[in-house]
Short mmCIF file of C-alpha atoms in Angstrom, two decimals:
data_model
loop_
_atom_site.label_atom_id
_atom_site.label_comp_id
_atom_site.label_asym_id
_atom_site.label_seq_id
_atom_site.Cartn_x
_atom_site.Cartn_y
_atom_site.Cartn_z
CA MET A 123 -8.22 25.22 -6.47
CA ILE A 124 -10.46 22.95 -4.65
CA SER A 125 -11.90 24.76 -2.30
CA CYS A 126 -14.23 21.92 0.10
CA PRO A 127 -15.92 21.38 2.72
CA THR A 128 -17.34 25.01 4.29
CA ILE A 129 -20.07 24.32 6.71
CA MET A 130 -23.10 26.62 5.95
CA GLU A 131 -26.56 26.36 6.78
CA ILE A 132 -29.26 26.31 3.95
CA SER A 133 -32.06 25.26 5.08
CA ASP A 134 -34.10 29.42 4.37
CA ARG A 135 -33.00 27.59 0.11
CA ASP A 136 -33.55 24.28 -0.98
CA PRO A 137 -35.61 22.59 1.57
CA ARG A 138 -34.27 19.52 -0.34
CA VAL A 139 -31.00 19.78 0.85
CA SER A 140 -29.83 18.70 4.47
CA ARG A 141 -29.91 21.72 7.49
CA ARG A 142 -26.72 21.86 7.28
CA ALA A 143 -23.98 20.98 3.55
CA ALA A 144 -21.50 21.16 2.32
CA GLN A 145 -20.26 24.36 0.03
CA THR A 146 -17.80 23.54 -2.18
CA ASP A 147 -15.51 25.90 -5.15
CA LEU A 148 -14.78 24.50 -8.05
CA ALA A 149 -12.12 26.42 -10.56
CA ALA A 150 -12.79 26.07 -14.27
CA ARG A 151 -12.69 22.83 -15.52
CA GLU A 152 -11.72 21.38 -12.44
CA THR A 153 -13.21 17.92 -10.81
CA PHE A 154 -14.23 16.36 -7.82
CA ALA A 155 -15.38 12.96 -7.02
CA ARG A 156 -17.15 11.33 -3.70
CA ARG A 157 -17.78 7.60 -3.74
CA LEU A 158 -21.38 6.68 -2.85
CA GLU A 159 -22.24 3.11 -1.27
CA GLU A 160 -24.96 1.06 -1.78
CA GLY A 161 -28.64 3.19 0.06
CA GLU A 162 -26.05 6.25 0.09
CA PHE A 163 -27.44 9.33 -1.31
CA LEU A 164 -26.03 12.86 -2.42
CA ARG A 165 -28.14 15.51 -2.95
CA MET A 166 -27.15 18.70 -4.07
CA ARG A 167 -27.86 22.16 -5.49
CA VAL A 168 -25.66 24.58 -8.07
CA VAL A 169 -25.12 27.66 -6.17
CA SER A 170 -23.49 29.42 -9.11
CA GLY A 171 -21.98 28.59 -12.82
CA MET A 172 -22.54 24.78 -14.39
CA LEU A 173 -21.82 21.39 -13.35
CA TRP A 174 -20.79 18.21 -15.46
CA VAL A 175 -21.49 14.85 -13.42
CA THR A 176 -21.55 11.85 -13.77
CA LEU A 177 -22.33 8.30 -11.29
CA GLU A 178 -21.32 4.97 -12.39
CA GLY A 179 -23.21 2.35 -12.99
CA ASP A 180 -26.18 5.28 -14.60
CA PRO A 181 -25.84 5.42 -18.58
CA GLU A 182 -26.77 9.63 -18.61
CA ASP A 183 -24.61 12.59 -17.91
CA HIS A 184 -26.06 15.52 -15.95
CA VAL A 185 -25.63 19.25 -16.92
CA LEU A 186 -26.52 21.67 -13.95
CA ALA A 187 -27.35 24.85 -13.91
CA ALA A 188 -26.94 27.33 -10.76
CA GLY A 189 -30.53 26.78 -8.87
CA ASP A 190 -30.74 22.95 -10.34
CA PHE A 191 -31.48 20.47 -7.59
CA ARG A 192 -30.71 16.24 -7.97
CA GLN A 193 -30.09 14.03 -6.30
CA PHE A 194 -27.89 11.15 -6.88
CA ASP A 195 -27.74 7.51 -5.66
CA GLY A 196 -25.26 4.71 -5.23
CA PRO A 197 -23.58 2.82 -5.23
CA GLY A 198 -20.73 4.00 -7.80
CA LEU A 199 -17.88 6.75 -8.15
CA CYS A 200 -20.29 10.28 -8.66
CA VAL A 201 -17.51 12.48 -10.99
CA MET A 202 -18.23 16.16 -10.78
CA GLU A 203 -16.77 18.93 -13.48
CA SER A 204 -16.82 22.68 -13.56
CA ILE A 205 -17.65 24.09 -17.02
CA ASP A 206 -18.00 27.45 -18.50
CA GLY A 207 -15.69 28.53 -15.84
CA GLY A 208 -15.55 27.83 -11.99
CA ALA A 209 -18.76 26.39 -10.10
CA GLN A 210 -19.98 26.55 -6.99
CA PHE A 211 -22.40 24.14 -4.99
CA GLU A 212 -23.68 22.46 -2.23
CA MET A 213 -23.82 18.94 -0.60
CA GLY A 214 -25.49 17.15 1.93
#
C-alpha cells in the first residue's frame, strides 16, 4: 500500500534534494506516477530498497538503489516501481 506524502526535513542528508521533501513508501511491485510539466523537474533520493524509474520521452530506464540520487526533467509522465521488495524514497 502506498504511503504518500509524509513531509520531512532532509537538508542534512542530501543537499541536492529540497529542504522539504515528500517521503513515499512503496510495497513490493507497487507503482507511483507523477506528471511533470515543461520546465518542471523531480529530484529523487532512494532511502531503502530499489526503484525502476522511467520518464516519458526518455529512451532509457533507470534503476536506483538506496543512497542513489537523480533528477528527472519534464515534460512527461514519470513512473516508479519498487523492485526486489518494497522501497522508500524522497522527492522534492
